[in-house]
mmCIF file of N, CA and C and ligand atoms in Angstrom:
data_model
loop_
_atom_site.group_PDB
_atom_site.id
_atom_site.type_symbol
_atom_site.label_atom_id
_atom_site.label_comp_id
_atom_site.label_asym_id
_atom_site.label_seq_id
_atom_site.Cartn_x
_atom_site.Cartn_y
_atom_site.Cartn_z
ATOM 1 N N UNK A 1098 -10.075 3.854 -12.890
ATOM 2 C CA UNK A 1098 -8.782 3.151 -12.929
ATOM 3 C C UNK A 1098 -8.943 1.634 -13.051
ATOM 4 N N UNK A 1099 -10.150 1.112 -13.238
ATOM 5 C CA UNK A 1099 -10.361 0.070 -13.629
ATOM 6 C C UNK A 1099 -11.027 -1.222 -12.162
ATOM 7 N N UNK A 1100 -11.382 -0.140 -11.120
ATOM 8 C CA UNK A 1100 -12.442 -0.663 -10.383
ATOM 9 C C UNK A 1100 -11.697 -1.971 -9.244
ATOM 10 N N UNK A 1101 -12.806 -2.721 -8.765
ATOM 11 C CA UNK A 1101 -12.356 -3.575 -8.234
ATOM 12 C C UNK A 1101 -11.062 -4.830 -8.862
ATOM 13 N N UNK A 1102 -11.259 -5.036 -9.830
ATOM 14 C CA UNK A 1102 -10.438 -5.659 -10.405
ATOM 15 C C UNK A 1102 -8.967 -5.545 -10.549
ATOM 16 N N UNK A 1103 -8.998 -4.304 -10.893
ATOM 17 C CA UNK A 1103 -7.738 -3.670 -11.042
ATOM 18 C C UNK A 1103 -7.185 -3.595 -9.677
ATOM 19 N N UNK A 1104 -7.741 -3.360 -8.353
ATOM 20 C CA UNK A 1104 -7.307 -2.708 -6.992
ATOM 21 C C UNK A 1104 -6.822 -4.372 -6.530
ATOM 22 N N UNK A 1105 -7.611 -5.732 -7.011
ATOM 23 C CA UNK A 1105 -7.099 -6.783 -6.434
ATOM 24 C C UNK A 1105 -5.762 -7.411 -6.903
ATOM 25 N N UNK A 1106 -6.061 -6.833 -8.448
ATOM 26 C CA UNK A 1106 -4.624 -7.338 -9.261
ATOM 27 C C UNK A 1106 -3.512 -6.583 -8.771
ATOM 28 N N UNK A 1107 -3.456 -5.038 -8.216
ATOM 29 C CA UNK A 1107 -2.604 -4.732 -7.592
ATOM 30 C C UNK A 1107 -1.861 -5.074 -6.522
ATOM 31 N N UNK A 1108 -3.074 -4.958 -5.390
ATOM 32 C CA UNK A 1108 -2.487 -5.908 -4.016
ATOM 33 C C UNK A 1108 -1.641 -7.140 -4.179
ATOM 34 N N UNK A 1109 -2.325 -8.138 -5.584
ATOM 35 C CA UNK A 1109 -2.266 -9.566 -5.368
ATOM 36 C C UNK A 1109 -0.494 -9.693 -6.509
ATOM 37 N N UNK A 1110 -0.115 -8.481 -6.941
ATOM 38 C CA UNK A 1110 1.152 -7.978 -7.297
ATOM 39 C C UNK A 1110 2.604 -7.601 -6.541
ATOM 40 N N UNK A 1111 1.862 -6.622 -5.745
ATOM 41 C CA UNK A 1111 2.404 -5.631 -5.084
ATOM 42 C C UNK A 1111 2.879 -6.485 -3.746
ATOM 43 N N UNK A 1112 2.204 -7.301 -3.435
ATOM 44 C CA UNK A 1112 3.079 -8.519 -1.533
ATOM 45 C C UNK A 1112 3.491 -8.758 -2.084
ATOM 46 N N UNK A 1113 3.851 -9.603 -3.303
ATOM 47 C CA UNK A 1113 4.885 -10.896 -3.490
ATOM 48 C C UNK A 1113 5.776 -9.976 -3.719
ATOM 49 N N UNK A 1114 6.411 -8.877 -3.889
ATOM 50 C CA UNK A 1114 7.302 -7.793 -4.191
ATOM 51 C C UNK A 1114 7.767 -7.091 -2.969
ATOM 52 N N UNK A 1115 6.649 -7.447 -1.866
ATOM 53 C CA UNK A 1115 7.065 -6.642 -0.624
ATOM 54 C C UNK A 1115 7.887 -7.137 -0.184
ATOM 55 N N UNK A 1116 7.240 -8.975 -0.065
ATOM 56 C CA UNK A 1116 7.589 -9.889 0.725
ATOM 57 C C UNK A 1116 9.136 -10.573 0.685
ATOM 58 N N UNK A 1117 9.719 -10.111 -0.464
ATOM 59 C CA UNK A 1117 11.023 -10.168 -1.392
ATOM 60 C C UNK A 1117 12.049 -9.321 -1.007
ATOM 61 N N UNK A 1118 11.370 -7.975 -0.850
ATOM 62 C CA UNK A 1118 12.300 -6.974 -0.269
ATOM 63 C C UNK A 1118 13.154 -7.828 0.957
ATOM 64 N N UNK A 1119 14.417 -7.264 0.883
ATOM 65 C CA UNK A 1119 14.802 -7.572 2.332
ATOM 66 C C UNK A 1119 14.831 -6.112 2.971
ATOM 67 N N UNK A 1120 14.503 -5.182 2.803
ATOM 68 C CA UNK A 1120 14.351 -3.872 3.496
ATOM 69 C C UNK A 1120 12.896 -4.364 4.622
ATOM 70 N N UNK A 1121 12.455 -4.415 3.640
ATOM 71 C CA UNK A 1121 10.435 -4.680 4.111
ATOM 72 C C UNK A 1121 10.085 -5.655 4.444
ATOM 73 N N UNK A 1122 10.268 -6.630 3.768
ATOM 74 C CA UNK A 1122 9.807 -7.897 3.655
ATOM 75 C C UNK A 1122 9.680 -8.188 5.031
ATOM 76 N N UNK A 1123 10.664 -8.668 5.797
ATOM 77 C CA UNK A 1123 10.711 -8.849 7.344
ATOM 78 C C UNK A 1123 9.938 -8.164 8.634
ATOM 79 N N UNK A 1124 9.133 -6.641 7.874
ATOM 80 C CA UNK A 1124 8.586 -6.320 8.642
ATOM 81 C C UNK A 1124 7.207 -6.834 8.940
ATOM 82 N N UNK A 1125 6.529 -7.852 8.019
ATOM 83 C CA UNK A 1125 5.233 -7.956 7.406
ATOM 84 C C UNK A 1125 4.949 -9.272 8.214
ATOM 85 N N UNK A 1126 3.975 -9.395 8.777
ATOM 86 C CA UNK A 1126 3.592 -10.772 9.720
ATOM 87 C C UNK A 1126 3.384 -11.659 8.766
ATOM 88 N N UNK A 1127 3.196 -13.111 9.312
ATOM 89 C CA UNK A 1127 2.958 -14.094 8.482
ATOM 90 C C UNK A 1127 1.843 -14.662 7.460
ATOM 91 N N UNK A 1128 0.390 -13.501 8.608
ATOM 92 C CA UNK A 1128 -0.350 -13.974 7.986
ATOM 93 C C UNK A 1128 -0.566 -12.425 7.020
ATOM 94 N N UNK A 1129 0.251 -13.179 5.382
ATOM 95 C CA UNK A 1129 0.157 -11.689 4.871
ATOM 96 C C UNK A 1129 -1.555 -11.954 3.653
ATOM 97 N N UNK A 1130 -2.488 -12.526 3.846
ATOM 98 C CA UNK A 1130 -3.505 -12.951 3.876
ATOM 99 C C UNK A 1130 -4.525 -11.246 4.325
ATOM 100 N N UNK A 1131 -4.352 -11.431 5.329
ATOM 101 C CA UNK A 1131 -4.984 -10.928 6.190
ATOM 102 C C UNK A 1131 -4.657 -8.855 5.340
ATOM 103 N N UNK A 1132 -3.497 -9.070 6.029
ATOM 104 C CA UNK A 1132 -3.249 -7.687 5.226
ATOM 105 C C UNK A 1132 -3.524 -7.049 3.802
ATOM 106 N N UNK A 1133 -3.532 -8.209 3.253
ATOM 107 C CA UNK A 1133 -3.580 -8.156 1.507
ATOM 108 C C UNK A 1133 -5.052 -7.031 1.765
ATOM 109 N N UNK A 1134 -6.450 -8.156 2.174
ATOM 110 C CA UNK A 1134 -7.479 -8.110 2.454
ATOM 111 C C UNK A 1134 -7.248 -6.530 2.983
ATOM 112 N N UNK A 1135 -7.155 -6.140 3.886
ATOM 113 C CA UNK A 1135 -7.360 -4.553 3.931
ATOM 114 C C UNK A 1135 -6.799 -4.156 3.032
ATOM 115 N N UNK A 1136 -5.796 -3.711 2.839
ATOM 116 C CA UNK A 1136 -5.035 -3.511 1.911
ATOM 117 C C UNK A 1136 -6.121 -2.933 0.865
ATOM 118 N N UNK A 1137 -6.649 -4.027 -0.448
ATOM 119 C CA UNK A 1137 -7.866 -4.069 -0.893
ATOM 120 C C UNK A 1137 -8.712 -3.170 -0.353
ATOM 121 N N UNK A 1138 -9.604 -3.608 0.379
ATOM 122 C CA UNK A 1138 -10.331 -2.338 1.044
ATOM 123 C C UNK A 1138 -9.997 -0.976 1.380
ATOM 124 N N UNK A 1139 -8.335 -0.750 2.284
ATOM 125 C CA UNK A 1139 -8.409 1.064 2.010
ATOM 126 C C UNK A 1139 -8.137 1.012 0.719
ATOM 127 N N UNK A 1140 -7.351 0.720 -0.368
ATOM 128 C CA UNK A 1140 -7.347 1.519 -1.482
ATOM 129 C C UNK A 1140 -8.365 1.280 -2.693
ATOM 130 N N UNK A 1141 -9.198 0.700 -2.461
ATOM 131 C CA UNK A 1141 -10.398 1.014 -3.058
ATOM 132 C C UNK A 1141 -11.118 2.323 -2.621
ATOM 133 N N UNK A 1142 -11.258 2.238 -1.449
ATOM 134 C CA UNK A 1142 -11.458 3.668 -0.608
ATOM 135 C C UNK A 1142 -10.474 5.199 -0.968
ATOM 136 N N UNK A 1143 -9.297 4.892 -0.809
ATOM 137 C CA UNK A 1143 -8.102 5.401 -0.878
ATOM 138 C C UNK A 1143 -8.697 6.264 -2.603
ATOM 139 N N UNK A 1144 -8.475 5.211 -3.277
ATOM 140 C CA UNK A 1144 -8.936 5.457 -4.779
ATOM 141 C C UNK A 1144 -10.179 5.951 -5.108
ATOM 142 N N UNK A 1145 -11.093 6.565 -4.195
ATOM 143 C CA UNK A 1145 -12.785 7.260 -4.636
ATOM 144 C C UNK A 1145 -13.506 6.064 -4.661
ATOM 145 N N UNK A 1146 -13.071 4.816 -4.482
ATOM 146 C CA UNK A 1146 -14.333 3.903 -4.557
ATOM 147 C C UNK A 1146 -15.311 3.548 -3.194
ATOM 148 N N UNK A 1147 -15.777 2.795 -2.877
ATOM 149 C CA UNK A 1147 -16.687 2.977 -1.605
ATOM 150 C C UNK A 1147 -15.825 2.848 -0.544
ATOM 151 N N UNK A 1148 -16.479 3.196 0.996
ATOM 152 C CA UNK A 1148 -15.303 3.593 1.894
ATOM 153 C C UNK A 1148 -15.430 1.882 3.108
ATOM 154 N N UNK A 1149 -14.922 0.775 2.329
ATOM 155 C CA UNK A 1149 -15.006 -0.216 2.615
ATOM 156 C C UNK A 1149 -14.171 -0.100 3.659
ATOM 157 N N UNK A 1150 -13.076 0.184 3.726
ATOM 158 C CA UNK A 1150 -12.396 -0.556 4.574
ATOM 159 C C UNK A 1150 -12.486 0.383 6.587
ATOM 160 N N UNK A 1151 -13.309 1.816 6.159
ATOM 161 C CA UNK A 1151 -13.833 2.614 7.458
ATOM 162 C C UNK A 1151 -14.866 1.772 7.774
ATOM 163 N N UNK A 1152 -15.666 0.708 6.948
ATOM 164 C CA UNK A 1152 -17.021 0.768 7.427
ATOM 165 C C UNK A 1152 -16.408 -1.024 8.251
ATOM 166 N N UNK A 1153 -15.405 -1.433 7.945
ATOM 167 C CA UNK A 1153 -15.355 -2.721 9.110
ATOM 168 C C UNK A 1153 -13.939 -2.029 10.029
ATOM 169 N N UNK A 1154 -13.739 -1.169 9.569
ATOM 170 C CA UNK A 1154 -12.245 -0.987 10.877
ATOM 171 C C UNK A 1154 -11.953 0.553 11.585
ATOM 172 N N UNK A 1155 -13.225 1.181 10.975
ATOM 173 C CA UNK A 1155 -13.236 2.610 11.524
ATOM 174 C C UNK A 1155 -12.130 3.411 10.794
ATOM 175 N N UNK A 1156 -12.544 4.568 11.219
ATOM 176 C CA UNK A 1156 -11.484 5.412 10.416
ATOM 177 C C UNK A 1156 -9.949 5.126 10.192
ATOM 178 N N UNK A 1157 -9.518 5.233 9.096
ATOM 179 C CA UNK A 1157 -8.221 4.431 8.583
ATOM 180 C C UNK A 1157 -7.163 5.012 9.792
ATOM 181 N N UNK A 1158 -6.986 5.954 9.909
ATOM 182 C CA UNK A 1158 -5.980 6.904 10.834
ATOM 183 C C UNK A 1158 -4.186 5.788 10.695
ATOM 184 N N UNK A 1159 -3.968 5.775 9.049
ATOM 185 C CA UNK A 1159 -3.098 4.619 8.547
ATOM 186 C C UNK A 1159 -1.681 5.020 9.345
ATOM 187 N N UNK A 1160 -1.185 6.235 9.921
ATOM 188 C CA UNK A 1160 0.111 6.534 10.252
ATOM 189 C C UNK A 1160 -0.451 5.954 11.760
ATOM 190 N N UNK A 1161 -1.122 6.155 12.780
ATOM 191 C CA UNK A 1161 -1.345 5.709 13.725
ATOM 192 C C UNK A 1161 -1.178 3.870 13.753
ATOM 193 N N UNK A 1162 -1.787 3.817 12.327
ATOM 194 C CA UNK A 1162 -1.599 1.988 12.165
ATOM 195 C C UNK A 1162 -0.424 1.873 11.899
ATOM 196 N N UNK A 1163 0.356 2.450 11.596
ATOM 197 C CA UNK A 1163 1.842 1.663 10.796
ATOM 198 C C UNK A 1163 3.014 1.975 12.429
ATOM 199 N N UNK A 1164 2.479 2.971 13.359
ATOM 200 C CA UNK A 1164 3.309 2.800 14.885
ATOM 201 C C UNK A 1164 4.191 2.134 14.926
ATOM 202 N N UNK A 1165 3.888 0.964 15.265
ATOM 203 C CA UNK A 1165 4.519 -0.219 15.467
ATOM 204 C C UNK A 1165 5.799 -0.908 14.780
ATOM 205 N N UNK A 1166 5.244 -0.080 13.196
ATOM 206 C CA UNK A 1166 6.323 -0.535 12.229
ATOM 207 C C UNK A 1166 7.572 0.662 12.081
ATOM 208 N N UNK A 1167 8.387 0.156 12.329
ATOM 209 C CA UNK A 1167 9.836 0.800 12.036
ATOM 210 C C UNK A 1167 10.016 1.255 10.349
ATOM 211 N N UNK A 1168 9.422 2.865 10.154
ATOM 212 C CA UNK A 1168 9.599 3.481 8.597
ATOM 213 C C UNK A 1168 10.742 4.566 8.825
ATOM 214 N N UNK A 1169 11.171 4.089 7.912
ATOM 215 C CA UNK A 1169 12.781 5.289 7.832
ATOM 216 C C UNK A 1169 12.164 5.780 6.155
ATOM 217 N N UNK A 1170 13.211 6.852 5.591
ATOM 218 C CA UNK A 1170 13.199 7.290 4.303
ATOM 219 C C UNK A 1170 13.102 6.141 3.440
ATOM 220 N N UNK A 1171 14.312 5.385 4.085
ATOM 221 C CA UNK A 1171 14.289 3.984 3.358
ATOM 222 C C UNK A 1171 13.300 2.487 3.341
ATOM 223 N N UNK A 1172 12.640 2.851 3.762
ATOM 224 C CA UNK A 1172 11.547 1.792 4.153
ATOM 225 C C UNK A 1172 10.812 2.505 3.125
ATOM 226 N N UNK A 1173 10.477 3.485 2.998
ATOM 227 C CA UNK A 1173 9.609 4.602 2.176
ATOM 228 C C UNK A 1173 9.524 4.159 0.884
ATOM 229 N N UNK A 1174 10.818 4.150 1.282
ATOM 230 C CA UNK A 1174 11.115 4.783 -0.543
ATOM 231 C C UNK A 1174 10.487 3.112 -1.449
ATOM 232 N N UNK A 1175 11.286 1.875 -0.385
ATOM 233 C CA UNK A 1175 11.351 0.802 -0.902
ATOM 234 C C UNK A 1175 9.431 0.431 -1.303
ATOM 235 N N UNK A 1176 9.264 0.744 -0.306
ATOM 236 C CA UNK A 1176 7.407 0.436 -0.298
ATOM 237 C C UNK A 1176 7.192 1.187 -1.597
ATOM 238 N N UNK A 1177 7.369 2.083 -1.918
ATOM 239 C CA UNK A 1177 7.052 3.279 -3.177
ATOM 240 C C UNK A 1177 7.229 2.338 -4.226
ATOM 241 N N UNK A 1178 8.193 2.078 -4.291
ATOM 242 C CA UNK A 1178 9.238 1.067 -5.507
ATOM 243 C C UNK A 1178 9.180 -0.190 -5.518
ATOM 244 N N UNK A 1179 8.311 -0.992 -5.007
ATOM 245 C CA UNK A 1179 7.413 -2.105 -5.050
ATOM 246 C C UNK A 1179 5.854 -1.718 -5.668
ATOM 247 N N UNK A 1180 5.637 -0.570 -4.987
ATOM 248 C CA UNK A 1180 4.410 0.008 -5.506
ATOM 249 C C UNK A 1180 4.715 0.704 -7.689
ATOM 250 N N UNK A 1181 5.487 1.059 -7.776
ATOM 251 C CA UNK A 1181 6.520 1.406 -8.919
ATOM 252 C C UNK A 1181 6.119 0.250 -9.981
ATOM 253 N N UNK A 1182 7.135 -0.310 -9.335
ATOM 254 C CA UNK A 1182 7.035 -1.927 -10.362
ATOM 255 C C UNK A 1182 5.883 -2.729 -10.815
ATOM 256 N N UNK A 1183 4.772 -2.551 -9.869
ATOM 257 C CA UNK A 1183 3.880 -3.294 -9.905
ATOM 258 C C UNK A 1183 2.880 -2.629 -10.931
ATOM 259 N N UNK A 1184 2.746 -1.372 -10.802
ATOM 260 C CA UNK A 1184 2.114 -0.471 -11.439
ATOM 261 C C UNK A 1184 2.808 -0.567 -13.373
ATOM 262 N N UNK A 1185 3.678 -0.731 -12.963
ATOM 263 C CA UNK A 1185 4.245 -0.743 -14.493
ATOM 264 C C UNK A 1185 4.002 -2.282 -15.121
ATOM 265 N N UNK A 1186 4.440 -3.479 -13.863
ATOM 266 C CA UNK A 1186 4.329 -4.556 -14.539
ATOM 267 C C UNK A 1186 2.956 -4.943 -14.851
ATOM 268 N N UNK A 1187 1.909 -4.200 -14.462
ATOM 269 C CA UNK A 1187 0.202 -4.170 -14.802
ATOM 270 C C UNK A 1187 -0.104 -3.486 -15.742
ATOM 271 N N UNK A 1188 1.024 -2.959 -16.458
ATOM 272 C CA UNK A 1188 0.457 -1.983 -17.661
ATOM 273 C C UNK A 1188 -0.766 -1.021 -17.315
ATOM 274 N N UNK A 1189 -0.468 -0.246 -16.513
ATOM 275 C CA UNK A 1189 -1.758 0.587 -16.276
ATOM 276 C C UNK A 1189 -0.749 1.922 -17.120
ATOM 277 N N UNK A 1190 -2.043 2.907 -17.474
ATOM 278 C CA UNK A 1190 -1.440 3.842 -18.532
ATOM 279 C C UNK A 1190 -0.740 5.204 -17.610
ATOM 280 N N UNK A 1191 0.329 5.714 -18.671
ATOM 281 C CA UNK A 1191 1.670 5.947 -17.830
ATOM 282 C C UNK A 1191 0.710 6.905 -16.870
ATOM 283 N N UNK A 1192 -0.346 7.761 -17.018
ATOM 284 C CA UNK A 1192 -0.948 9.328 -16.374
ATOM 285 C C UNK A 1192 -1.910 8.864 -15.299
ATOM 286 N N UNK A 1193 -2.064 7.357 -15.130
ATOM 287 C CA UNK A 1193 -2.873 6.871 -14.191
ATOM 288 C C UNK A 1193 -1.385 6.471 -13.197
ATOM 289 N N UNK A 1194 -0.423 5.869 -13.749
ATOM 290 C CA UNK A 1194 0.714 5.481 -12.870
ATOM 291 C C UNK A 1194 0.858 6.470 -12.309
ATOM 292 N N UNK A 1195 1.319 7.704 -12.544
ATOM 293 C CA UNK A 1195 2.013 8.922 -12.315
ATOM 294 C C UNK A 1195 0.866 9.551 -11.195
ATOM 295 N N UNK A 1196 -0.676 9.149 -11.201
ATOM 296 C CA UNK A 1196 -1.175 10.034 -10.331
ATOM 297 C C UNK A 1196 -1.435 9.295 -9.167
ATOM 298 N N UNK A 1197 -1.104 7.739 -9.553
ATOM 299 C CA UNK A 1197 -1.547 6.958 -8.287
ATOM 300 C C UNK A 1197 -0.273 6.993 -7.438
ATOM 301 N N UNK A 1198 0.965 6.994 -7.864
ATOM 302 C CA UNK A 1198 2.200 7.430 -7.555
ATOM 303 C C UNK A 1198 2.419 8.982 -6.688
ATOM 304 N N UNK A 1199 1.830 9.848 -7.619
ATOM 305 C CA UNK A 1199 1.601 11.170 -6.670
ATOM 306 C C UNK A 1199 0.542 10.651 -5.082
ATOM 307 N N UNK A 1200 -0.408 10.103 -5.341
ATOM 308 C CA UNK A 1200 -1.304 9.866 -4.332
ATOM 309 C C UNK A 1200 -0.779 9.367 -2.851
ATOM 310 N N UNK A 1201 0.484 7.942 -3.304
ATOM 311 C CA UNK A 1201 0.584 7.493 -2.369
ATOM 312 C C UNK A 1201 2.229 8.307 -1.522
ATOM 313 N N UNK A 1202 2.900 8.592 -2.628
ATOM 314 C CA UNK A 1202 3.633 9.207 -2.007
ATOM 315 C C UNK A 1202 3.791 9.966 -0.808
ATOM 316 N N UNK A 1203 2.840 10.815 -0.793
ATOM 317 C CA UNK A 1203 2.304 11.473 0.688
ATOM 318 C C UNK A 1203 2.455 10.559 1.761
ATOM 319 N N UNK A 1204 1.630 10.055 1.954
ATOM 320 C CA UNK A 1204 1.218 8.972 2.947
ATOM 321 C C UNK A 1204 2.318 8.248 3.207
ATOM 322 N N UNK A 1205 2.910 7.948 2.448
ATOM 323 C CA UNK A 1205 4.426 7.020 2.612
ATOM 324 C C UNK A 1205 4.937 7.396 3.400
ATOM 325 N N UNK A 1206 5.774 8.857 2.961
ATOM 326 C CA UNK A 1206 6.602 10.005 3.648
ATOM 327 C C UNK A 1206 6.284 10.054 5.042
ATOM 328 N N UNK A 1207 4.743 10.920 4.782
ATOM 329 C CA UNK A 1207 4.060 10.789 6.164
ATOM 330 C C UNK A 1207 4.097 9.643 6.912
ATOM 331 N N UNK A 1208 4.418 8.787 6.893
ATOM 332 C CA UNK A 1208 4.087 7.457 7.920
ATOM 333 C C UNK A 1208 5.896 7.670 8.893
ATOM 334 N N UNK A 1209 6.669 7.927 8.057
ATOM 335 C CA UNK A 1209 7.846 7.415 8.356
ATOM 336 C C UNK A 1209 7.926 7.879 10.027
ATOM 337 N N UNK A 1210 8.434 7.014 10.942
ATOM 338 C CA UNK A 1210 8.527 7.229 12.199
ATOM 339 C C UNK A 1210 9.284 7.103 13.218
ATOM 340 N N UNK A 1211 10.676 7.145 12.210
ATOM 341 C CA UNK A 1211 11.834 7.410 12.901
ATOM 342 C C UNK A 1211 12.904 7.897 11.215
ATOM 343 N N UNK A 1212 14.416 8.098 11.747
ATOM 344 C CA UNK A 1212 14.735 8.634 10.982
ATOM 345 C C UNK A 1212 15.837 7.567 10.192
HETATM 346 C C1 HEM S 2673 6.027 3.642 3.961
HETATM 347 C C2 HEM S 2673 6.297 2.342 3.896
HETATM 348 C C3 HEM S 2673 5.355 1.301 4.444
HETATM 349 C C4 HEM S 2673 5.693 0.206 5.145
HETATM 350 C C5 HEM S 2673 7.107 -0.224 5.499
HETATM 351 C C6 HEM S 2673 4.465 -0.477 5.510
HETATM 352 C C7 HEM S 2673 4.392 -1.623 6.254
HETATM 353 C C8 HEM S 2673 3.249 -2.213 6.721
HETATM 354 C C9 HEM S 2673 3.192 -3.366 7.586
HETATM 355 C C10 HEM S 2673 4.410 -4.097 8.135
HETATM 356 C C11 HEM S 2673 1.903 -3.648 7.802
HETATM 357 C C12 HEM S 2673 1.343 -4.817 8.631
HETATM 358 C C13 HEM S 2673 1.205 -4.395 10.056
HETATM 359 C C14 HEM S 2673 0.714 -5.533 10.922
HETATM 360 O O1 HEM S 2673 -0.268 -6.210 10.541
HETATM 361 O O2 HEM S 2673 1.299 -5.733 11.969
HETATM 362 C C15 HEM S 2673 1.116 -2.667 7.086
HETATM 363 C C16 HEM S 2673 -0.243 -2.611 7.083
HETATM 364 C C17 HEM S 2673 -0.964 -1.790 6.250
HETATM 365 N N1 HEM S 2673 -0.464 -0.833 5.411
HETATM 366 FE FE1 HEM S 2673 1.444 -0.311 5.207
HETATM 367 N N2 HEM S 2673 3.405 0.205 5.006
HETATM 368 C C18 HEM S 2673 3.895 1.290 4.335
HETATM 369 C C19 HEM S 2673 3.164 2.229 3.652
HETATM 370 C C20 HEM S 2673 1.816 2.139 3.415
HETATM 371 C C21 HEM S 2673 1.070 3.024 2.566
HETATM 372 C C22 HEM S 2673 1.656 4.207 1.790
HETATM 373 C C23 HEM S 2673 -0.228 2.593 2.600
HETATM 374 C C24 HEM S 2673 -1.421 3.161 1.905
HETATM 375 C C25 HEM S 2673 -1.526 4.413 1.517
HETATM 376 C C26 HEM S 2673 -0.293 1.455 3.491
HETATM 377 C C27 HEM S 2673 -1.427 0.746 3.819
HETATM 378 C C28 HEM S 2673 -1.503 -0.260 4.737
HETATM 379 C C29 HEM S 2673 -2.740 -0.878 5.174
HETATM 380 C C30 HEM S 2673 -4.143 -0.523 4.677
HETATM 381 C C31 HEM S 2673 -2.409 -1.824 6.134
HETATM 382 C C32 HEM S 2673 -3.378 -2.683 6.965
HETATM 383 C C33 HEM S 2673 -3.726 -1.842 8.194
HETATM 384 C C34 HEM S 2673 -4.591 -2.556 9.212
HETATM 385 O O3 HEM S 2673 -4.040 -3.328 10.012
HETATM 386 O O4 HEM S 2673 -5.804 -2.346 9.211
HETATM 387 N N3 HEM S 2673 0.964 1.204 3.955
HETATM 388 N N4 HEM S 2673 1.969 -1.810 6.431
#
């Protein structure tokens, strides 16, 4: 899917889109620096590439990490659809969109932790 490069151009896409949301945006601390940076690391991992981001923070266990954060359907969906846009505004090809889209979807859903 085009390796490290591609996984930074995503991240370095995908906040300024979060950070905009007013669904999301507000949930995201200041230093969104910091997050980007993992970020990067699980989904390089996330994506079959090396398992960077277990080997400085231990096993991802990402719904246990997101606790704290208030996910409804709608928080979901919005994160998805930042993830959406970004993917399209990177021109990545439509069957790579569509499976990285299947991928994260799960996990999204799954995180949500209230209703
Ligand atoms: C479902 C909607 C989602 C929302 C609203 C959301 C929101 C957040 C927020 C607010 C943080 C920062 C937490 C903090 O530092 O206090 C965070 C961290 C993170 N999120 Fe999400 N997230 C969502 C879905 C996802 C998904 C689907 C993935 C990947 C599959 C993901 C991966 C991460 C990672 C890797 C971090 C950094 C975790 C760490 O602290 O080590 N998030 N997310």
């Amino acid at each position: 899917m085009g390796g490290e490069q591609t996984i930074r151009r995503i991240v370095d896409t995908f906040y300024p889109k979060v950070l905009a949301d007013p669904l999301i945006g507000p949930l995201f601390p200041d230093g969104i620096e910091e997050v980007k940076e993992k970020q990067f690391l699980f989904l390089s991992q996330f994506f079959g590439g090396p398992p960077l981001y277990s080997e400085r923070f231990g096993h991802p266990m990402m719904r246990a990490r997101h606790m704290h954060v208030p996910i409804g359907i709608e928080e979901a969906r919005a994160w998805l659809s930042c993830m959406r846009q970004t993917l399209e505004e990177l021109e990545l090809p439509d069957e790579l969109r569509e499976a990285m889209m299947d991928r994260l979807s799960g996990p999204a859903y799954h995180f949500m932790n209230r209703t």
